[in-house]
Amino acid sequence: MHLPGLHHITAIASDAKRNVDFYTRVLGLRLVKKTVNFDDPSAYHLYYGDQAASPGTLLTFFLWDDLPRGRAGSGLTSAIAWSVPAGALGFWRERLRAQGVAADAPLTRHGEKVLAFTDPDGLPLELVATNESDPRIPAPHPEVPPEKGLRGFHSVTLTVGVEERTAAVLTQDMGYRLLARKEKRARYTIGDGGPGTYVDLLTAPPLPRGRSGLGTVHHVAFRTPDDASQQQVHTALIARGFNVSPVMDRCYFRSIYYREPNGVLFEIATDGPGFTVDEPLAELGRHLQLPPWYEPNRAAIEAHLPRLD
Ligand code: ZN
């Protein structure tokens, strides 16, 4: 089984307008899709990414303002990290401070500087200034020069109770391998490695079980090239005893879901058909897109959603 790395990460936020402002204006990502939760069309599902909405750059949000706040802990994703060029953290620390976002001095992890902060809902975020090659191009932004911008995901950190259990899924069932270990953080990678492939498993300090809610990650999605490769993964995971969902049509990709043994919800998503399936590249994110089965209810759905502009 070969999965090329992270596809998207989906988190939960409250205020849609504030969410758009933070991720597009402050962090410089592009809003690449404005749609609704396919299981709950009363809520937005917003996607941010690079200019082309490439897999590996996509952070998405369910906007559920009536949920209680989540609680960090074991069985949850504890940080989302983007790759930025080496030397970019001074710019970001200053920019975040100017926007009222608290960020401590960068810490060092696996020899690289990491700037940690949270989004307006308390979701833990990181920028990793990496010396590794990363050819991905940040989305253009009037205030963020390209040599400072967010290039796509660097890594995701999962807080787990028993590292071996998640490690077994990653290495035996998904094709990952252990890359490095420092104290209670173990880094796994896959394929050619590099930014966008890393999964860190963190086991210290031991935490009680986390609770999903506002400001937490809902699930982590891994890439698979196409439907045929996804089918192979699906068959293999079921043979391994996982309770895997059927293939779900998410319009922009097709997905299967399963929970790893420490409780983190994993998804495996196809690279295609991609985000230009219902609007041209130049207009990504500009208009509310609905899956065909909700189109007849467009007027009612639009009337219920908060305005973003
Ligand atoms: Zn997903």
PDB file of C-alpha atoms and ligand atoms in Angstrom:
ATOM      1  CA  MET A   1       0.000   0.000   0.000  1.00  0.00           C
ATOM      2  CA  HIS A   2       1.382   3.391  -0.883  1.00  0.00           C
ATOM      3  CA  LEU A   3      -0.271   6.616   0.231  1.00  0.00           C
ATOM      4  CA  PRO A   4       1.526   9.792  -0.908  1.00  0.00           C
ATOM      5  CA  GLY A   5       0.946  11.771   2.301  1.00  0.00           C
ATOM      6  CA  LEU A   6      -1.647  14.094   3.775  1.00  0.00           C
ATOM      7  CA  HIS A   7      -4.653  15.024   1.629  1.00  0.00           C
ATOM      8  CA  HIS A   8      -6.686  17.318   3.888  1.00  0.00           C
ATOM      9  CA  ILE A   9      -7.385  17.977   7.540  1.00  0.00           C
ATOM     10  CA  THR A  10     -10.881  18.863   8.737  1.00  0.00           C
ATOM     11  CA  ALA A  11     -11.535  20.800  11.934  1.00  0.00           C
ATOM     12  CA  ILE A  12     -14.509  22.356  13.690  1.00  0.00           C
ATOM     13  CA  ALA A  13     -15.043  26.093  14.079  1.00  0.00           C
ATOM     14  CA  SER A  14     -17.855  28.370  15.207  1.00  0.00           C
ATOM     15  CA  ASP A  15     -18.028  31.702  13.383  1.00  0.00           C
ATOM     16  CA  ALA A  16     -17.750  31.331   9.598  1.00  0.00           C
ATOM     17  CA  LYS A  17     -16.896  34.931   8.858  1.00  0.00           C
ATOM     18  CA  ARG A  18     -14.176  35.028  11.503  1.00  0.00           C
ATOM     19  CA  ASN A  19     -12.834  31.725  10.203  1.00  0.00           C
ATOM     20  CA  VAL A  20     -12.561  33.048   6.644  1.00  0.00           C
ATOM     21  CA  ASP A  21     -10.883  36.221   7.848  1.00  0.00           C
ATOM     22  CA  PHE A  22      -8.285  34.346   9.875  1.00  0.00           C
ATOM     23  CA  TYR A  23      -7.289  31.765   7.279  1.00  0.00           C
ATOM     24  CA  THR A  24      -7.382  33.988   4.193  1.00  0.00           C
ATOM     25  CA  ARG A  25      -6.455  37.474   5.366  1.00  0.00           C
ATOM     26  CA  VAL A  26      -4.173  36.624   8.314  1.00  0.00           C
ATOM     27  CA  LEU A  27      -2.554  33.347   7.179  1.00  0.00           C
ATOM     28  CA  GLY A  28      -2.777  33.963   3.445  1.00  0.00           C
ATOM     29  CA  LEU A  29      -4.504  30.773   2.329  1.00  0.00           C
ATOM     30  CA  ARG A  30      -7.010  30.799  -0.515  1.00  0.00           C
ATOM     31  CA  LEU A  31     -10.668  29.976   0.170  1.00  0.00           C
ATOM     32  CA  VAL A  32     -10.992  27.281  -2.494  1.00  0.00           C
ATOM     33  CA  LYS A  33     -14.468  25.928  -1.832  1.00  0.00           C
ATOM     34  CA  LYS A  34     -17.560  27.215  -0.134  1.00  0.00           C
ATOM     35  CA  THR A  35     -20.049  24.413   0.299  1.00  0.00           C
ATOM     36  CA  VAL A  36     -22.173  22.811   3.016  1.00  0.00           C
ATOM     37  CA  ASN A  37     -21.638  19.794   5.204  1.00  0.00           C
ATOM     38  CA  PHE A  38     -22.973  16.991   3.006  1.00  0.00           C
ATOM     39  CA  ASP A  39     -24.612  15.363   6.037  1.00  0.00           C
ATOM     40  CA  ASP A  40     -25.915  18.655   7.486  1.00  0.00           C
ATOM     41  CA  PRO A  41     -26.634  21.338   4.846  1.00  0.00           C
ATOM     42  CA  SER A  42     -27.482  23.901   7.519  1.00  0.00           C
ATOM     43  CA  ALA A  43     -23.737  24.252   8.169  1.00  0.00           C
ATOM     44  CA  TYR A  44     -20.959  25.561   5.945  1.00  0.00           C
ATOM     45  CA  HIS A  45     -18.079  23.374   4.916  1.00  0.00           C
ATOM     46  CA  LEU A  46     -15.210  25.685   3.965  1.00  0.00           C
ATOM     47  CA  TYR A  47     -11.971  24.606   2.291  1.00  0.00           C
ATOM     48  CA  TYR A  48      -8.691  26.534   2.288  1.00  0.00           C
ATOM     49  CA  GLY A  49      -5.575  25.696   0.332  1.00  0.00           C
ATOM     50  CA  ASP A  50      -3.105  26.832  -2.258  1.00  0.00           C
ATOM     51  CA  GLN A  51      -4.086  28.540  -5.503  1.00  0.00           C
ATOM     52  CA  ALA A  52      -4.948  25.247  -7.212  1.00  0.00           C
ATOM     53  CA  ALA A  53      -6.549  23.539  -4.191  1.00  0.00           C
ATOM     54  CA  SER A  54      -3.879  20.834  -4.297  1.00  0.00           C
ATOM     55  CA  PRO A  55      -4.114  17.770  -2.055  1.00  0.00           C
ATOM     56  CA  GLY A  56      -1.727  18.253   0.860  1.00  0.00           C
ATOM     57  CA  THR A  57      -2.583  21.943   1.244  1.00  0.00           C
ATOM     58  CA  LEU A  58      -6.260  21.628   2.191  1.00  0.00           C
ATOM     59  CA  LEU A  59      -7.540  22.619   5.606  1.00  0.00           C
ATOM     60  CA  THR A  60     -11.305  22.375   5.845  1.00  0.00           C
ATOM     61  CA  PHE A  61     -13.837  23.382   8.496  1.00  0.00           C
ATOM     62  CA  PHE A  62     -17.268  22.341   9.592  1.00  0.00           C
ATOM     63  CA  LEU A  63     -18.890  25.520  10.943  1.00  0.00           C
ATOM     64  CA  TRP A  64     -21.000  24.390  13.862  1.00  0.00           C
ATOM     65  CA  ASP A  65     -21.579  27.334  16.172  1.00  0.00           C
ATOM     66  CA  ASP A  66     -23.810  25.434  18.599  1.00  0.00           C
ATOM     67  CA  LEU A  67     -21.226  22.825  19.598  1.00  0.00           C
ATOM     68  CA  PRO A  68     -19.410  22.985  22.932  1.00  0.00           C
ATOM     69  CA  ARG A  69     -15.723  23.622  22.885  1.00  0.00           C
ATOM     70  CA  GLY A  70     -13.594  20.494  22.538  1.00  0.00           C
ATOM     71  CA  ARG A  71     -10.892  19.422  24.935  1.00  0.00           C
ATOM     72  CA  ALA A  72      -7.355  18.489  23.944  1.00  0.00           C
ATOM     73  CA  GLY A  73      -6.344  14.990  24.914  1.00  0.00           C
ATOM     74  CA  SER A  74      -5.535  11.545  23.779  1.00  0.00           C
ATOM     75  CA  GLY A  75      -7.208  10.195  20.661  1.00  0.00           C
ATOM     76  CA  LEU A  76      -7.230  13.603  18.962  1.00  0.00           C
ATOM     77  CA  THR A  77      -5.075  15.495  16.535  1.00  0.00           C
ATOM     78  CA  SER A  78      -3.175  17.959  18.686  1.00  0.00           C
ATOM     79  CA  ALA A  79      -1.568  20.216  16.054  1.00  0.00           C
ATOM     80  CA  ILE A  80      -1.659  21.048  12.364  1.00  0.00           C
ATOM     81  CA  ALA A  81       1.643  22.251  10.928  1.00  0.00           C
ATOM     82  CA  TRP A  82       2.405  24.062   7.675  1.00  0.00           C
ATOM     83  CA  SER A  83       5.714  24.174   5.900  1.00  0.00           C
ATOM     84  CA  VAL A  84       7.216  27.657   5.528  1.00  0.00           C
ATOM     85  CA  PRO A  85      10.669  28.567   4.204  1.00  0.00           C
ATOM     86  CA  ALA A  86      13.600  28.668   6.625  1.00  0.00           C
ATOM     87  CA  GLY A  87      13.883  32.181   8.015  1.00  0.00           C
ATOM     88  CA  ALA A  88      10.171  32.992   7.680  1.00  0.00           C
ATOM     89  CA  LEU A  89       9.237  32.735  11.356  1.00  0.00           C
ATOM     90  CA  GLY A  90      10.315  36.278  12.289  1.00  0.00           C
ATOM     91  CA  PHE A  91       7.912  37.622   9.696  1.00  0.00           C
ATOM     92  CA  TRP A  92       5.121  35.421  10.995  1.00  0.00           C
ATOM     93  CA  ARG A  93       5.681  36.157  14.651  1.00  0.00           C
ATOM     94  CA  GLU A  94       5.505  39.868  13.905  1.00  0.00           C
ATOM     95  CA  ARG A  95       2.475  39.509  11.629  1.00  0.00           C
ATOM     96  CA  LEU A  96       0.554  37.380  14.117  1.00  0.00           C
ATOM     97  CA  ARG A  97       1.344  39.796  16.944  1.00  0.00           C
ATOM     98  CA  ALA A  98       0.088  42.711  14.818  1.00  0.00           C
ATOM     99  CA  GLN A  99      -3.170  40.782  14.304  1.00  0.00           C
ATOM    100  CA  GLY A 100      -3.566  40.119  18.018  1.00  0.00           C
ATOM    101  CA  VAL A 101      -2.605  36.446  17.773  1.00  0.00           C
ATOM    102  CA  ALA A 102      -0.328  35.318  20.605  1.00  0.00           C
ATOM    103  CA  ALA A 103       2.726  33.315  19.565  1.00  0.00           C
ATOM    104  CA  ASP A 104       5.595  32.419  21.868  1.00  0.00           C
ATOM    105  CA  ALA A 105       9.200  32.332  20.741  1.00  0.00           C
ATOM    106  CA  PRO A 106       9.778  29.488  18.278  1.00  0.00           C
ATOM    107  CA  LEU A 107      10.760  26.133  19.708  1.00  0.00           C
ATOM    108  CA  THR A 108      13.129  23.641  18.116  1.00  0.00           C
ATOM    109  CA  ARG A 109      11.895  20.236  17.001  1.00  0.00           C
ATOM    110  CA  HIS A 110      13.899  17.715  15.009  1.00  0.00           C
ATOM    111  CA  GLY A 111      16.393  20.518  14.289  1.00  0.00           C
ATOM    112  CA  GLU A 112      13.812  22.914  12.838  1.00  0.00           C
ATOM    113  CA  LYS A 113      12.191  26.031  14.281  1.00  0.00           C
ATOM    114  CA  VAL A 114       8.467  25.760  15.004  1.00  0.00           C
ATOM    115  CA  LEU A 115       6.110  28.659  15.736  1.00  0.00           C
ATOM    116  CA  ALA A 116       2.991  27.596  17.638  1.00  0.00           C
ATOM    117  CA  PHE A 117      -0.253  29.552  18.002  1.00  0.00           C
ATOM    118  CA  THR A 118      -3.994  28.966  17.906  1.00  0.00           C
ATOM    119  CA  ASP A 119      -6.819  30.045  15.636  1.00  0.00           C
ATOM    120  CA  PRO A 120      -9.815  32.070  16.959  1.00  0.00           C
ATOM    121  CA  ASP A 121     -11.529  28.856  18.133  1.00  0.00           C
ATOM    122  CA  GLY A 122      -8.433  27.628  19.962  1.00  0.00           C
ATOM    123  CA  LEU A 123      -7.319  25.142  17.295  1.00  0.00           C
ATOM    124  CA  PRO A 124      -3.563  24.493  17.740  1.00  0.00           C
ATOM    125  CA  LEU A 125      -1.550  25.477  14.656  1.00  0.00           C
ATOM    126  CA  GLU A 126       2.161  25.487  13.845  1.00  0.00           C
ATOM    127  CA  LEU A 127       4.480  26.872  11.210  1.00  0.00           C
ATOM    128  CA  VAL A 128       7.604  24.796  10.630  1.00  0.00           C
ATOM    129  CA  ALA A 129      10.535  26.646   9.076  1.00  0.00           C
ATOM    130  CA  THR A 130      12.079  23.774   7.224  1.00  0.00           C
ATOM    131  CA  ASN A 131      15.390  23.456   5.414  1.00  0.00           C
ATOM    132  CA  GLU A 132      14.024  20.585   3.411  1.00  0.00           C
ATOM    133  CA  SER A 133      13.140  21.044  -0.226  1.00  0.00           C
ATOM    134  CA  ASP A 134       9.490  21.991  -0.686  1.00  0.00           C
ATOM    135  CA  PRO A 135       8.615  23.131  -4.220  1.00  0.00           C
ATOM    136  CA  ARG A 136       4.991  23.950  -3.422  1.00  0.00           C
ATOM    137  CA  ILE A 137       4.053  27.553  -4.104  1.00  0.00           C
ATOM    138  CA  PRO A 138       2.016  29.534  -1.552  1.00  0.00           C
ATOM    139  CA  ALA A 139      -1.245  31.134  -2.640  1.00  0.00           C
ATOM    140  CA  PRO A 140      -0.623  34.770  -3.697  1.00  0.00           C
ATOM    141  CA  HIS A 141      -1.453  37.314  -1.000  1.00  0.00           C
ATOM    142  CA  PRO A 142      -0.992  41.108  -0.979  1.00  0.00           C
ATOM    143  CA  GLU A 143       0.703  41.171   2.435  1.00  0.00           C
ATOM    144  CA  VAL A 144       2.538  37.833   2.517  1.00  0.00           C
ATOM    145  CA  PRO A 145       5.546  37.620   0.180  1.00  0.00           C
ATOM    146  CA  PRO A 146       5.886  34.256  -1.590  1.00  0.00           C
ATOM    147  CA  GLU A 147       9.194  33.557   0.179  1.00  0.00           C
ATOM    148  CA  LYS A 148       7.367  33.674   3.534  1.00  0.00           C
ATOM    149  CA  GLY A 149       4.071  32.014   2.661  1.00  0.00           C
ATOM    150  CA  LEU A 150       2.470  28.761   3.756  1.00  0.00           C
ATOM    151  CA  ARG A 151       3.374  26.084   1.187  1.00  0.00           C
ATOM    152  CA  GLY A 152       1.092  23.309   2.347  1.00  0.00           C
ATOM    153  CA  PHE A 153       1.062  20.940   5.273  1.00  0.00           C
ATOM    154  CA  HIS A 154       4.284  19.951   6.926  1.00  0.00           C
ATOM    155  CA  SER A 155       2.887  17.474   9.439  1.00  0.00           C
ATOM    156  CA  VAL A 156       0.120  16.556  11.750  1.00  0.00           C
ATOM    157  CA  THR A 157       0.573  15.644  15.403  1.00  0.00           C
ATOM    158  CA  LEU A 158      -1.658  13.014  16.973  1.00  0.00           C
ATOM    159  CA  THR A 159      -1.815  12.673  20.746  1.00  0.00           C
ATOM    160  CA  VAL A 160      -2.204   8.993  21.493  1.00  0.00           C
ATOM    161  CA  GLY A 161      -2.444   6.849  24.586  1.00  0.00           C
ATOM    162  CA  VAL A 162      -0.386   3.914  23.308  1.00  0.00           C
ATOM    163  CA  GLU A 163       1.992   4.809  20.495  1.00  0.00           C
ATOM    164  CA  GLU A 164       2.469   1.218  19.356  1.00  0.00           C
ATOM    165  CA  ARG A 165      -1.167   0.817  18.433  1.00  0.00           C
ATOM    166  CA  THR A 166      -1.290   3.792  16.053  1.00  0.00           C
ATOM    167  CA  ALA A 167       2.228   3.037  14.864  1.00  0.00           C
ATOM    168  CA  ALA A 168       1.110  -0.456  13.877  1.00  0.00           C
ATOM    169  CA  VAL A 169      -1.675   0.947  11.704  1.00  0.00           C
ATOM    170  CA  LEU A 170       0.647   3.436  10.073  1.00  0.00           C
ATOM    171  CA  THR A 171       3.467   0.997   9.403  1.00  0.00           C
ATOM    172  CA  GLN A 172       1.683  -2.305   8.830  1.00  0.00           C
ATOM    173  CA  ASP A 173      -1.540  -1.143   7.219  1.00  0.00           C
ATOM    174  CA  MET A 174      -0.708   2.188   5.548  1.00  0.00           C
ATOM    175  CA  GLY A 175       2.917   1.923   4.396  1.00  0.00           C
ATOM    176  CA  TYR A 176       4.463   4.452   6.793  1.00  0.00           C
ATOM    177  CA  ARG A 177       7.872   4.042   8.448  1.00  0.00           C
ATOM    178  CA  LEU A 178       9.462   5.481  11.573  1.00  0.00           C
ATOM    179  CA  LEU A 179      11.755   8.383  10.647  1.00  0.00           C
ATOM    180  CA  ALA A 180      12.882   9.849  13.952  1.00  0.00           C
ATOM    181  CA  ARG A 181      12.181   9.736  17.639  1.00  0.00           C
ATOM    182  CA  LYS A 182      12.887  12.420  20.202  1.00  0.00           C
ATOM    183  CA  GLU A 183      11.653  11.811  23.725  1.00  0.00           C
ATOM    184  CA  LYS A 184       7.933  11.188  23.486  1.00  0.00           C
ATOM    185  CA  ARG A 185       7.480  12.364  19.883  1.00  0.00           C
ATOM    186  CA  ALA A 186       7.908   9.827  17.092  1.00  0.00           C
ATOM    187  CA  ARG A 187       7.830  10.970  13.465  1.00  0.00           C
ATOM    188  CA  TYR A 188       6.567   8.731  10.697  1.00  0.00           C
ATOM    189  CA  THR A 189       6.851   9.301   6.969  1.00  0.00           C
ATOM    190  CA  ILE A 190       6.012   7.572   3.724  1.00  0.00           C
ATOM    191  CA  GLY A 191       7.247   7.314   0.152  1.00  0.00           C
ATOM    192  CA  ASP A 192       9.811   9.982  -0.734  1.00  0.00           C
ATOM    193  CA  GLY A 193       9.199  11.701   2.601  1.00  0.00           C
ATOM    194  CA  GLY A 194       9.445  15.462   3.036  1.00  0.00           C
ATOM    195  CA  PRO A 195       6.969  18.154   4.106  1.00  0.00           C
ATOM    196  CA  GLY A 196       3.385  17.017   3.704  1.00  0.00           C
ATOM    197  CA  THR A 197       4.059  13.407   4.613  1.00  0.00           C
ATOM    198  CA  TYR A 198       4.879  13.562   8.315  1.00  0.00           C
ATOM    199  CA  VAL A 199       2.704  12.117  11.040  1.00  0.00           C
ATOM    200  CA  ASP A 200       3.998  12.734  14.564  1.00  0.00           C
ATOM    201  CA  LEU A 201       2.760  10.588  17.429  1.00  0.00           C
ATOM    202  CA  LEU A 202       2.965  12.276  20.809  1.00  0.00           C
ATOM    203  CA  THR A 203       2.593  10.291  24.025  1.00  0.00           C
ATOM    204  CA  ALA A 204       3.677  12.789  26.678  1.00  0.00           C
ATOM    205  CA  PRO A 205       2.478  14.237  28.838  1.00  0.00           C
ATOM    206  CA  PRO A 206      -0.120  11.477  29.184  1.00  0.00           C
ATOM    207  CA  LEU A 207      -3.497  13.116  28.773  1.00  0.00           C
ATOM    208  CA  PRO A 208      -7.038  11.983  29.496  1.00  0.00           C
ATOM    209  CA  ARG A 209      -9.141  11.238  26.494  1.00  0.00           C
ATOM    210  CA  GLY A 210      -9.803  14.314  24.346  1.00  0.00           C
ATOM    211  CA  ARG A 211     -13.274  15.489  23.469  1.00  0.00           C
ATOM    212  CA  SER A 212     -14.278  16.515  19.976  1.00  0.00           C
ATOM    213  CA  GLY A 213     -15.839  19.988  19.668  1.00  0.00           C
ATOM    214  CA  LEU A 214     -15.096  23.546  18.624  1.00  0.00           C
ATOM    215  CA  GLY A 215     -11.400  24.137  18.103  1.00  0.00           C
ATOM    216  CA  THR A 216     -10.506  20.496  17.534  1.00  0.00           C
ATOM    217  CA  VAL A 217      -9.669  18.431  14.482  1.00  0.00           C
ATOM    218  CA  HIS A 218     -12.477  16.197  13.253  1.00  0.00           C
ATOM    219  CA  HIS A 219     -10.399  13.918  11.046  1.00  0.00           C
ATOM    220  CA  VAL A 220      -7.181  13.551   9.077  1.00  0.00           C
ATOM    221  CA  ALA A 221      -7.304  12.505   5.423  1.00  0.00           C
ATOM    222  CA  PHE A 222      -4.512  10.744   3.556  1.00  0.00           C
ATOM    223  CA  ARG A 223      -4.040  10.821  -0.207  1.00  0.00           C
ATOM    224  CA  THR A 224      -4.539   7.963  -2.572  1.00  0.00           C
ATOM    225  CA  PRO A 225      -4.062   8.517  -6.313  1.00  0.00           C
ATOM    226  CA  ASP A 226      -7.321   7.163  -7.720  1.00  0.00           C
ATOM    227  CA  ASP A 227     -10.353   4.930  -7.276  1.00  0.00           C
ATOM    228  CA  ALA A 228      -8.440   1.719  -8.037  1.00  0.00           C
ATOM    229  CA  SER A 229      -5.781   2.397  -5.405  1.00  0.00           C
ATOM    230  CA  GLN A 230      -8.497   3.371  -2.941  1.00  0.00           C
ATOM    231  CA  GLN A 231     -10.261   0.087  -3.569  1.00  0.00           C
ATOM    232  CA  GLN A 232      -7.042  -1.783  -2.788  1.00  0.00           C
ATOM    233  CA  VAL A 233      -6.664   0.121   0.477  1.00  0.00           C
ATOM    234  CA  HIS A 234     -10.299  -0.512   1.315  1.00  0.00           C
ATOM    235  CA  THR A 235      -9.944  -4.256   0.782  1.00  0.00           C
ATOM    236  CA  ALA A 236      -6.679  -4.401   2.726  1.00  0.00           C
ATOM    237  CA  LEU A 237      -8.043  -2.480   5.712  1.00  0.00           C
ATOM    238  CA  ILE A 238     -11.126  -4.659   5.907  1.00  0.00           C
ATOM    239  CA  ALA A 239      -8.936  -7.763   5.732  1.00  0.00           C
ATOM    240  CA  ARG A 240      -7.009  -6.318   8.693  1.00  0.00           C
ATOM    241  CA  GLY A 241     -10.216  -6.112  10.684  1.00  0.00           C
ATOM    242  CA  PHE A 242     -10.937  -2.389  10.448  1.00  0.00           C
ATOM    243  CA  ASN A 243     -14.484  -1.136  10.385  1.00  0.00           C
ATOM    244  CA  VAL A 244     -14.194   0.888   7.166  1.00  0.00           C
ATOM    245  CA  SER A 245     -16.998   2.975   5.691  1.00  0.00           C
ATOM    246  CA  PRO A 246     -18.187   2.397   2.139  1.00  0.00           C
ATOM    247  CA  VAL A 247     -16.753   4.754  -0.487  1.00  0.00           C
ATOM    248  CA  MET A 248     -18.435   8.166  -0.099  1.00  0.00           C
ATOM    249  CA  ASP A 249     -18.719  10.650  -2.952  1.00  0.00           C
ATOM    250  CA  ARG A 250     -17.475  14.001  -1.644  1.00  0.00           C
ATOM    251  CA  CYS A 251     -17.781  15.654  -5.110  1.00  0.00           C
ATOM    252  CA  TYR A 252     -14.142  16.831  -5.110  1.00  0.00           C
ATOM    253  CA  PHE A 253     -12.746  13.458  -4.033  1.00  0.00           C
ATOM    254  CA  ARG A 254     -14.024  10.069  -2.908  1.00  0.00           C
ATOM    255  CA  SER A 255     -13.456   8.940   0.643  1.00  0.00           C
ATOM    256  CA  ILE A 256     -13.363   6.026   3.011  1.00  0.00           C
ATOM    257  CA  TYR A 257     -13.199   6.419   6.794  1.00  0.00           C
ATOM    258  CA  TYR A 258     -12.013   4.328   9.701  1.00  0.00           C
ATOM    259  CA  ARG A 259     -10.907   4.921  13.271  1.00  0.00           C
ATOM    260  CA  GLU A 260      -7.377   3.989  14.274  1.00  0.00           C
ATOM    261  CA  PRO A 261      -7.045   2.106  17.596  1.00  0.00           C
ATOM    262  CA  ASN A 262      -6.306   5.199  19.721  1.00  0.00           C
ATOM    263  CA  GLY A 263      -9.469   6.859  18.423  1.00  0.00           C
ATOM    264  CA  VAL A 264      -8.340   9.290  15.714  1.00  0.00           C
ATOM    265  CA  LEU A 265     -10.668   9.294  12.705  1.00  0.00           C
ATOM    266  CA  PHE A 266      -8.729   8.629   9.504  1.00  0.00           C
ATOM    267  CA  GLU A 267      -9.941   9.145   5.942  1.00  0.00           C
ATOM    268  CA  ILE A 268      -8.385   8.051   2.680  1.00  0.00           C
ATOM    269  CA  ALA A 269      -9.300  10.434  -0.138  1.00  0.00           C
ATOM    270  CA  THR A 270      -8.653  10.257  -3.863  1.00  0.00           C
ATOM    271  CA  ASP A 271      -6.667  13.050  -5.529  1.00  0.00           C
ATOM    272  CA  GLY A 272      -9.407  13.503  -8.104  1.00  0.00           C
ATOM    273  CA  PRO A 273     -11.681  14.657  -9.525  1.00  0.00           C
ATOM    274  CA  GLY A 274     -10.551  17.853  -7.784  1.00  0.00           C
ATOM    275  CA  PHE A 275     -11.960  21.255  -7.010  1.00  0.00           C
ATOM    276  CA  THR A 276     -12.575  22.500 -10.544  1.00  0.00           C
ATOM    277  CA  VAL A 277     -15.312  19.927 -11.039  1.00  0.00           C
ATOM    278  CA  ASP A 278     -18.024  22.531 -10.352  1.00  0.00           C
ATOM    279  CA  GLU A 279     -16.356  25.940 -10.866  1.00  0.00           C
ATOM    280  CA  PRO A 280     -13.329  27.191 -12.828  1.00  0.00           C
ATOM    281  CA  LEU A 281      -9.961  27.599 -11.121  1.00  0.00           C
ATOM    282  CA  ALA A 282     -10.169  31.396 -11.197  1.00  0.00           C
ATOM    283  CA  GLU A 283     -13.459  31.354  -9.306  1.00  0.00           C
ATOM    284  CA  LEU A 284     -12.753  28.705  -6.680  1.00  0.00           C
ATOM    285  CA  GLY A 285     -14.454  29.574  -3.413  1.00  0.00           C
ATOM    286  CA  ARG A 286     -16.386  32.518  -4.764  1.00  0.00           C
ATOM    287  CA  HIS A 287     -19.877  31.025  -4.962  1.00  0.00           C
ATOM    288  CA  LEU A 288     -21.717  28.587  -2.753  1.00  0.00           C
ATOM    289  CA  GLN A 289     -21.456  25.153  -4.373  1.00  0.00           C
ATOM    290  CA  LEU A 290     -23.960  22.449  -3.505  1.00  0.00           C
ATOM    291  CA  PRO A 291     -23.920  18.767  -4.365  1.00  0.00           C
ATOM    292  CA  PRO A 292     -26.597  17.929  -6.947  1.00  0.00           C
ATOM    293  CA  TRP A 293     -28.962  16.417  -4.379  1.00  0.00           C
ATOM    294  CA  TYR A 294     -29.187  19.712  -2.464  1.00  0.00           C
ATOM    295  CA  GLU A 295     -29.597  21.998  -5.503  1.00  0.00           C
ATOM    296  CA  PRO A 296     -33.413  21.878  -5.359  1.00  0.00           C
ATOM    297  CA  ASN A 297     -33.161  23.349  -1.820  1.00  0.00           C
ATOM    298  CA  ARG A 298     -30.634  26.041  -2.680  1.00  0.00           C
ATOM    299  CA  ALA A 299     -32.843  29.003  -1.772  1.00  0.00           C
ATOM    300  CA  ALA A 300     -33.671  27.642   1.678  1.00  0.00           C
ATOM    301  CA  ILE A 301     -30.073  26.589   2.332  1.00  0.00           C
ATOM    302  CA  GLU A 302     -28.676  29.992   1.310  1.00  0.00           C
ATOM    303  CA  ALA A 303     -31.244  31.849   3.398  1.00  0.00           C
ATOM    304  CA  HIS A 304     -30.125  29.929   6.481  1.00  0.00           C
ATOM    305  CA  LEU A 305     -26.346  30.316   6.098  1.00  0.00           C
ATOM    306  CA  PRO A 306     -24.607  33.420   7.463  1.00  0.00           C
ATOM    307  CA  ARG A 307     -23.218  35.828   4.866  1.00  0.00           C
ATOM    308  CA  LEU A 308     -19.457  35.800   4.540  1.00  0.00           C
ATOM    309  CA  ASP A 309     -18.837  39.113   2.765  1.00  0.00           C
TER     310      ASP A 309
HETATM  311 ZN    ZN B   1     -12.464  14.704   5.054  1.00  0.00          ZN
END
